[in-house]
Coordinates of C-alpha atoms in Angstrom, one line a residue:
M1376 CA 6.6 20.0 -13.6
T1377 CA 3.7 19.3 -11.2
I1378 CA 2.9 15.9 -9.7
L1379 CA -0.2 14.9 -7.8
C1380 CA -0.2 12.3 -5.1
V1381 CA -3.8 11.3 -4.4
R1382 CA -5.1 9.2 -1.5
F1383 CA -8.7 8.0 -1.9
Q1384 CA -10.6 7.6 1.3
L1385 CA -11.8 4.1 0.5
P1386 CA -13.7 2.0 3.1
P1387 CA -11.9 -1.1 4.3
M1388 CA -11.8 -4.0 1.9
Y1389 CA -12.9 -1.7 -1.0
E1390 CA -9.7 -1.8 -3.1
A1391 CA -11.7 -3.1 -6.0
A1392 CA -12.8 0.5 -6.6
L1393 CA -9.2 1.7 -7.3
P1394 CA -9.1 0.8 -11.1
G1395 CA -12.1 3.0 -11.7
L1396 CA -10.6 5.8 -9.8
L1397 CA -7.4 5.5 -11.8
G1398 CA -9.4 5.7 -14.9
L1399 CA -10.8 9.0 -13.7
L1400 CA -7.2 10.3 -13.3
E1401 CA -6.3 9.1 -16.8
E1402 CA -8.9 11.4 -18.2
F1403 CA -6.5 14.2 -17.2
T1404 CA -3.1 12.5 -17.9
P1405 CA -2.0 9.1 -19.3
V1406 CA 1.0 9.2 -16.8
V1407 CA -0.6 7.6 -13.7
E1408 CA 1.1 5.3 -11.3
A1409 CA -1.0 3.2 -9.0
L1410 CA -0.1 3.1 -5.3
P1411 CA -2.3 0.2 -3.9
P1412 CA -4.4 -0.1 -1.9
D1413 CA -5.8 3.5 -2.1
G1414 CA -3.5 5.9 -3.8
A1415 CA -1.9 7.1 -7.1
L1416 CA 0.6 9.5 -8.6
A1417 CA -0.2 11.5 -11.6
D1418 CA 2.1 13.7 -13.8
L1419 CA 0.2 16.8 -14.8
R1420 CA 2.9 18.4 -17.0
G1421 CA 0.8 18.1 -20.2
A1422 CA -2.5 18.5 -18.5
E1423 CA -1.7 22.0 -17.1
R1424 CA -1.0 23.3 -20.6
Y1425 CA -3.9 21.4 -22.3
F1426 CA -6.6 22.5 -19.8
G1427 CA -5.1 25.9 -19.1
R1428 CA -5.4 25.4 -15.4
G1429 CA -2.9 25.2 -12.5
A1430 CA -2.3 22.2 -10.2
A1431 CA -4.6 23.5 -7.5
E1432 CA -7.5 23.9 -9.9
L1433 CA -7.0 20.5 -11.5
A1434 CA -6.7 18.8 -8.1
A1435 CA -9.9 20.4 -6.9
L1436 CA -11.7 19.3 -10.1
I1437 CA -10.4 15.7 -9.6
R1438 CA -11.7 15.7 -6.1
V1439 CA -15.2 16.9 -7.2
R1440 CA -15.3 14.2 -9.9
T1441 CA -14.4 11.4 -7.5
L1442 CA -17.2 12.5 -5.2
A1443 CA -19.7 12.9 -8.0
H1444 CA -18.9 9.7 -10.0
H1445 CA -17.7 7.3 -7.2
G1446 CA -19.0 8.8 -4.0
V1447 CA -15.4 8.8 -2.7
D1448 CA -13.5 11.7 -1.2
C1449 CA -9.8 12.1 -1.4
A1450 CA -6.8 14.1 -0.1
I1451 CA -4.3 15.4 -2.6
G1452 CA -0.7 16.6 -2.4
A1453 CA 0.9 18.5 -5.3
G1454 CA 4.5 19.4 -5.8
P1455 CA 7.3 19.7 -8.4
G1456 CA 8.2 16.0 -8.0
P1457 CA 6.9 12.7 -6.6
M1458 CA 8.8 13.1 -3.3
L1459 CA 7.4 16.6 -2.6
A1460 CA 3.9 15.5 -3.7
R1461 CA 3.9 12.6 -1.2
M1462 CA 5.2 14.9 1.6
A1463 CA 2.5 17.5 0.7
L1464 CA -0.1 14.7 1.0
R1465 CA 1.0 13.9 4.5
E1466 CA 0.4 17.5 5.4
A1467 CA -3.0 17.7 3.7
A1468 CA -6.1 17.5 5.8
P1469 CA -8.7 14.8 4.8
G1470 CA -10.6 16.0 1.8
A1471 CA -8.2 18.9 1.2
V1472 CA -5.5 19.8 -1.3
R1473 CA -2.0 20.8 -0.3
V1474 CA 0.2 22.4 -3.0
V1475 CA 3.9 23.0 -2.8
P1476 CA 4.8 25.7 -5.5
E1477 CA 7.7 25.0 -7.8
A1478 CA 9.5 28.2 -6.8
P1479 CA 12.8 27.3 -4.9
G1480 CA 11.8 29.6 -2.0
A1481 CA 8.4 28.0 -1.6
V1482 CA 10.0 24.5 -1.5
R1483 CA 12.5 25.6 1.0
E1484 CA 9.8 27.2 3.2
F1485 CA 7.7 24.0 3.1
L1486 CA 10.6 21.7 4.0
D1487 CA 12.5 23.7 6.6
G1488 CA 10.1 23.2 9.6
L1489 CA 9.3 19.5 9.0
P1490 CA 10.8 16.9 11.3
V1491 CA 13.6 14.9 9.7
R1492 CA 11.5 11.8 9.9
A1493 CA 9.2 13.3 7.3
L1494 CA 11.8 12.7 4.6
P1495 CA 11.2 9.5 2.6
G1496 CA 13.7 6.8 3.5
V1497 CA 14.5 8.2 7.0
G1498 CA 13.6 5.5 9.5
G1499 CA 13.7 5.5 13.3
V1500 CA 17.4 4.7 13.7
T1501 CA 18.5 7.3 11.2
A1502 CA 16.2 9.9 12.7
R1503 CA 17.6 9.2 16.2
T1504 CA 21.2 9.5 15.0
L1505 CA 20.5 12.8 13.3
C1506 CA 18.6 14.2 16.3
E1507 CA 21.4 13.3 18.7
Y1508 CA 23.6 15.7 16.7
G1509 CA 21.0 18.5 16.6
L1510 CA 19.7 17.8 13.1
E1511 CA 16.1 17.2 14.1
T1512 CA 14.5 19.2 11.2
V1513 CA 14.8 19.0 7.5
G1514 CA 16.0 22.6 7.4
K1515 CA 18.9 21.8 9.7
V1516 CA 19.9 18.8 7.6
A1517 CA 19.9 21.0 4.5
A1518 CA 22.0 23.7 6.1
A1519 CA 24.6 21.1 7.5
P1520 CA 27.7 20.4 5.4
L1521 CA 27.4 17.4 3.1
S1522 CA 30.4 15.8 4.7
T1523 CA 28.9 16.0 8.2
V1524 CA 25.7 14.2 7.1
Q1525 CA 27.7 11.6 5.3
R1526 CA 29.8 10.9 8.4
L1527 CA 26.6 10.3 10.4
V1528 CA 24.7 8.1 8.0
G1529 CA 27.1 6.9 5.4
A1530 CA 28.5 8.3 2.1
R1531 CA 25.7 7.3 -0.3
A1532 CA 22.8 7.6 2.1
G1533 CA 24.1 10.9 3.3
R1534 CA 24.3 12.3 -0.2
E1535 CA 20.7 11.2 -1.0
L1536 CA 19.5 12.6 2.4
H1537 CA 21.2 15.9 1.8
E1538 CA 19.7 16.2 -1.7
K1539 CA 16.2 15.4 -0.4
A1540 CA 16.5 17.9 2.4
N1541 CA 17.4 20.6 -0.1
G1542 CA 14.4 19.8 -2.2
V1543 CA 16.2 17.8 -5.0
D1544 CA 13.6 15.3 -6.2
R1545 CA 14.9 12.8 -8.7
G1546 CA 11.8 10.5 -8.7
R1547 CA 9.5 10.2 -11.6
V1548 CA 6.0 8.8 -12.2
V1549 CA 6.1 5.3 -13.7
P1550 CA 2.8 4.2 -15.3
N1551 CA 1.8 0.8 -14.0
A1552 CA -1.2 -1.5 -13.5
V1553 CA -3.1 -1.7 -10.2
S1554 CA -3.1 -5.5 -10.5
S1555 CA 0.6 -5.7 -9.6
S1556 CA -0.8 -6.6 -6.1
V1557 CA -4.1 -7.3 -4.4
A1558 CA -4.9 -6.8 -0.7
A1559 CA -7.5 -7.8 1.8
E1560 CA -8.0 -6.0 5.2
R1561 CA -10.0 -7.2 8.2
P1562 CA -10.6 -4.5 10.8
F1563 CA -12.1 -5.4 14.2
T1564 CA -15.1 -3.6 15.7
R1565 CA -13.0 -3.1 18.9
D1566 CA -9.3 -3.6 19.8
E1567 CA -9.0 -7.4 19.8
L1568 CA -6.9 -9.4 22.2
D1569 CA -8.1 -13.0 21.3
P1570 CA -5.5 -14.8 19.1
A1571 CA -8.3 -17.1 17.8
R1572 CA -10.1 -14.1 16.4
H1573 CA -6.9 -12.8 14.9
R1574 CA -6.4 -16.2 13.1
R1575 CA -10.0 -16.2 11.9
A1576 CA -9.5 -12.7 10.4
L1577 CA -6.4 -14.0 8.6
L1578 CA -8.3 -17.0 7.3
S1579 CA -11.0 -14.7 5.9
A1580 CA -8.4 -12.4 4.3
A1581 CA -6.5 -15.3 2.8
E1582 CA -9.7 -16.9 1.4
E1583 CA -10.6 -13.6 -0.3
L1584 CA -7.1 -13.2 -1.7
G1585 CA -7.1 -16.7 -3.1
S1586 CA -10.5 -16.2 -4.8
R1587 CA -9.5 -12.8 -6.3
L1588 CA -6.2 -14.2 -7.6
R1589 CA -7.9 -17.1 -9.3
N1590 CA -10.5 -14.8 -10.8
L1591 CA -7.7 -12.7 -12.2
E1592 CA -5.9 -15.8 -13.4
R1593 CA -2.8 -14.7 -11.4
V1594 CA -0.5 -16.3 -8.8
S1595 CA 1.4 -14.5 -6.1
R1596 CA 5.2 -14.8 -5.3
T1597 CA 5.2 -12.9 -2.1
L1598 CA 2.7 -12.5 0.8
T1599 CA 2.8 -9.5 3.2
L1600 CA 1.2 -9.4 6.6
T1601 CA 0.4 -6.0 8.3
V1602 CA -0.9 -5.9 11.9
R1603 CA -2.2 -2.6 13.1
Y1604 CA -2.4 -2.0 16.9
A1605 CA -4.5 0.2 19.2
D1606 CA -1.8 2.8 19.5
R1607 CA -1.9 3.3 15.6
S1608 CA 1.5 1.6 15.2
S1609 CA 1.9 -1.4 12.9
T1610 CA 4.1 -4.3 12.1
T1611 CA 4.7 -5.6 8.6
R1612 CA 6.3 -8.8 7.5
S1613 CA 6.8 -10.3 4.0
R1614 CA 7.8 -13.8 2.9
T1615 CA 8.5 -15.3 -0.5
L1616 CA 6.2 -18.3 -1.0
A1617 CA 7.7 -21.7 -1.7
E1618 CA 6.1 -21.5 -5.2
P1619 CA 3.9 -18.9 -6.9
T1620 CA 0.3 -19.7 -5.9
A1621 CA -3.3 -18.7 -5.7
H1622 CA -4.2 -21.6 -3.5
S1623 CA -6.1 -20.4 -0.5
A1624 CA -4.8 -23.1 1.8
A1625 CA -1.2 -22.2 1.0
L1626 CA -1.8 -18.5 1.5
T1627 CA -3.6 -19.2 4.8
A1628 CA -0.7 -21.4 6.1
E1629 CA 1.9 -18.8 5.3
A1630 CA -0.2 -16.1 6.9
Y1631 CA -0.5 -18.2 10.1
R1632 CA 3.3 -18.8 10.1
M1633 CA 4.0 -15.0 9.8
Y1634 CA 1.5 -14.3 12.6
E1635 CA 2.9 -16.9 15.0
A1636 CA 6.5 -15.5 14.3
L1637 CA 5.4 -12.1 15.6
G1638 CA 4.7 -13.5 19.1
L1639 CA 2.2 -10.9 19.9
Q1640 CA 1.0 -12.2 23.4
R1641 CA -2.2 -10.3 24.1
A1642 CA -1.5 -7.4 21.8
R1643 CA -4.5 -5.1 21.2
V1644 CA -5.0 -5.5 17.5
R1645 CA -7.1 -3.1 15.6
A1646 CA -6.9 -4.7 12.1
V1647 CA -5.0 -7.2 10.1
A1648 CA -4.2 -7.0 6.3
L1649 CA -2.7 -9.4 3.8
R1650 CA -1.2 -8.4 0.5
A1651 CA -0.4 -10.7 -2.4
E1652 CA 2.5 -9.2 -4.4
G1653 CA 4.7 -10.1 -7.3
L1654 CA 1.8 -11.3 -9.4
T1655 CA 2.4 -13.3 -12.6
S1656 CA 0.2 -15.2 -15.0
A1657 CA -1.2 -18.4 -13.7
E1658 CA -0.6 -20.1 -17.1
Q1659 CA 3.1 -19.6 -16.7
A1660 CA 3.3 -20.8 -13.1
T1661 CA 4.6 -24.2 -12.1
H1662 CA 3.2 -26.5 -9.3
Q1663 CA 5.1 -29.2 -7.6
L1664 CA 3.1 -32.4 -8.0
T1665 CA 2.7 -34.5 -4.8
F1666 CA 1.4 -38.0 -4.0
D1667 CA -0.9 -36.4 -1.4
P1668 CA -4.6 -37.1 -2.4
V1669 CA -5.8 -34.6 0.2
D1670 CA -4.1 -31.7 -1.6
E1671 CA -5.6 -32.7 -4.9
K1672 CA -9.0 -33.1 -3.3
V1673 CA -8.8 -29.6 -1.7
R1674 CA -7.8 -28.0 -5.0
R1675 CA -10.7 -29.6 -6.9
L1676 CA -13.1 -28.5 -4.1
E1677 CA -11.6 -25.0 -4.5
E1678 CA -12.6 -24.9 -8.2
V1679 CA -16.1 -26.0 -7.4
A1680 CA -16.4 -23.4 -4.6
D1681 CA -15.2 -20.7 -7.0
R1682 CA -18.0 -21.6 -9.5
A1683 CA -20.5 -21.5 -6.7
R1684 CA -19.4 -18.1 -5.5
A1685 CA -19.5 -16.7 -9.0
R1686 CA -23.1 -17.8 -9.3
F1687 CA -24.5 -17.2 -5.8
G1688 CA -22.2 -14.6 -4.3
P1689 CA -19.0 -14.5 -2.2
R1690 CA -20.6 -16.0 0.9
A1691 CA -22.1 -19.0 -0.9
V1692 CA -19.2 -21.3 0.2
M1693 CA -16.8 -20.6 3.1
P1694 CA -14.8 -22.4 5.7
G1695 CA -16.9 -23.7 8.6
T1696 CA -14.9 -21.5 11.1
L1697 CA -16.0 -18.3 9.2
A1698 CA -19.6 -19.5 8.8
A1699 CA -19.9 -20.1 12.5

């Protein structure tokens, strides 16, 4: 079995191109799982037999077609399972293909020298615990007795970690729709310290999310905020909304609350991103009626603004803060 993990090198705020790129992958196999905002998994078991080509050849062909048809380059990792394909992608250079052969010896050779943090599900705390006992590489974890790993990280987590370190990949590709979430990112031209500019970027991203959700006739149950810093680290926070919504004002208010809770205090921010998740049909959503005339007025204005944007472009109507 060969799985491809593809990461498209999309420009910021260009997630709308992902459905077309997924369609290109579906020309090779119907088993494609979207990984928004810029990636996908593809199961090539049938494609290798049908086209008479190996994973490396098919991956190279996919890369050429994405460049020719969409003007987008990509990096690709290939392996016997989703976990190994994802790990191969991390080792792939931009615009390159990294293949982990299915032979047990090849899998072992690929995994042994990697830091233990490279294994999916291993966070900072688990990695520090393992390193304190000399298990700083995947190969050392694989060679350690199962009982030792379980004593360090717990019975269930230890068993899963030991299996992953030995190349046992129980994942599978689950076909899905890219519209399960939508995202908007706002990068800064330089590392930004000003909280007012951070909030303006959040307002812009929330306005875009609300407009896109309403166009898709979807509402979101969960909002996720990601803040990326100058040192390439990031902070991510998610909150379940009081009610599923596509209302820009509600999304903006929740984004502001998550941002304030971070207490950044002069953090050098490189980009902020909002993701609306848990999308459901707007027709099936409920809305708590209020006696607040302002809320009803804002929602009616939102409908008018959406019609204006559809006719005259996305910048036809915007909050005064963003227009300034």
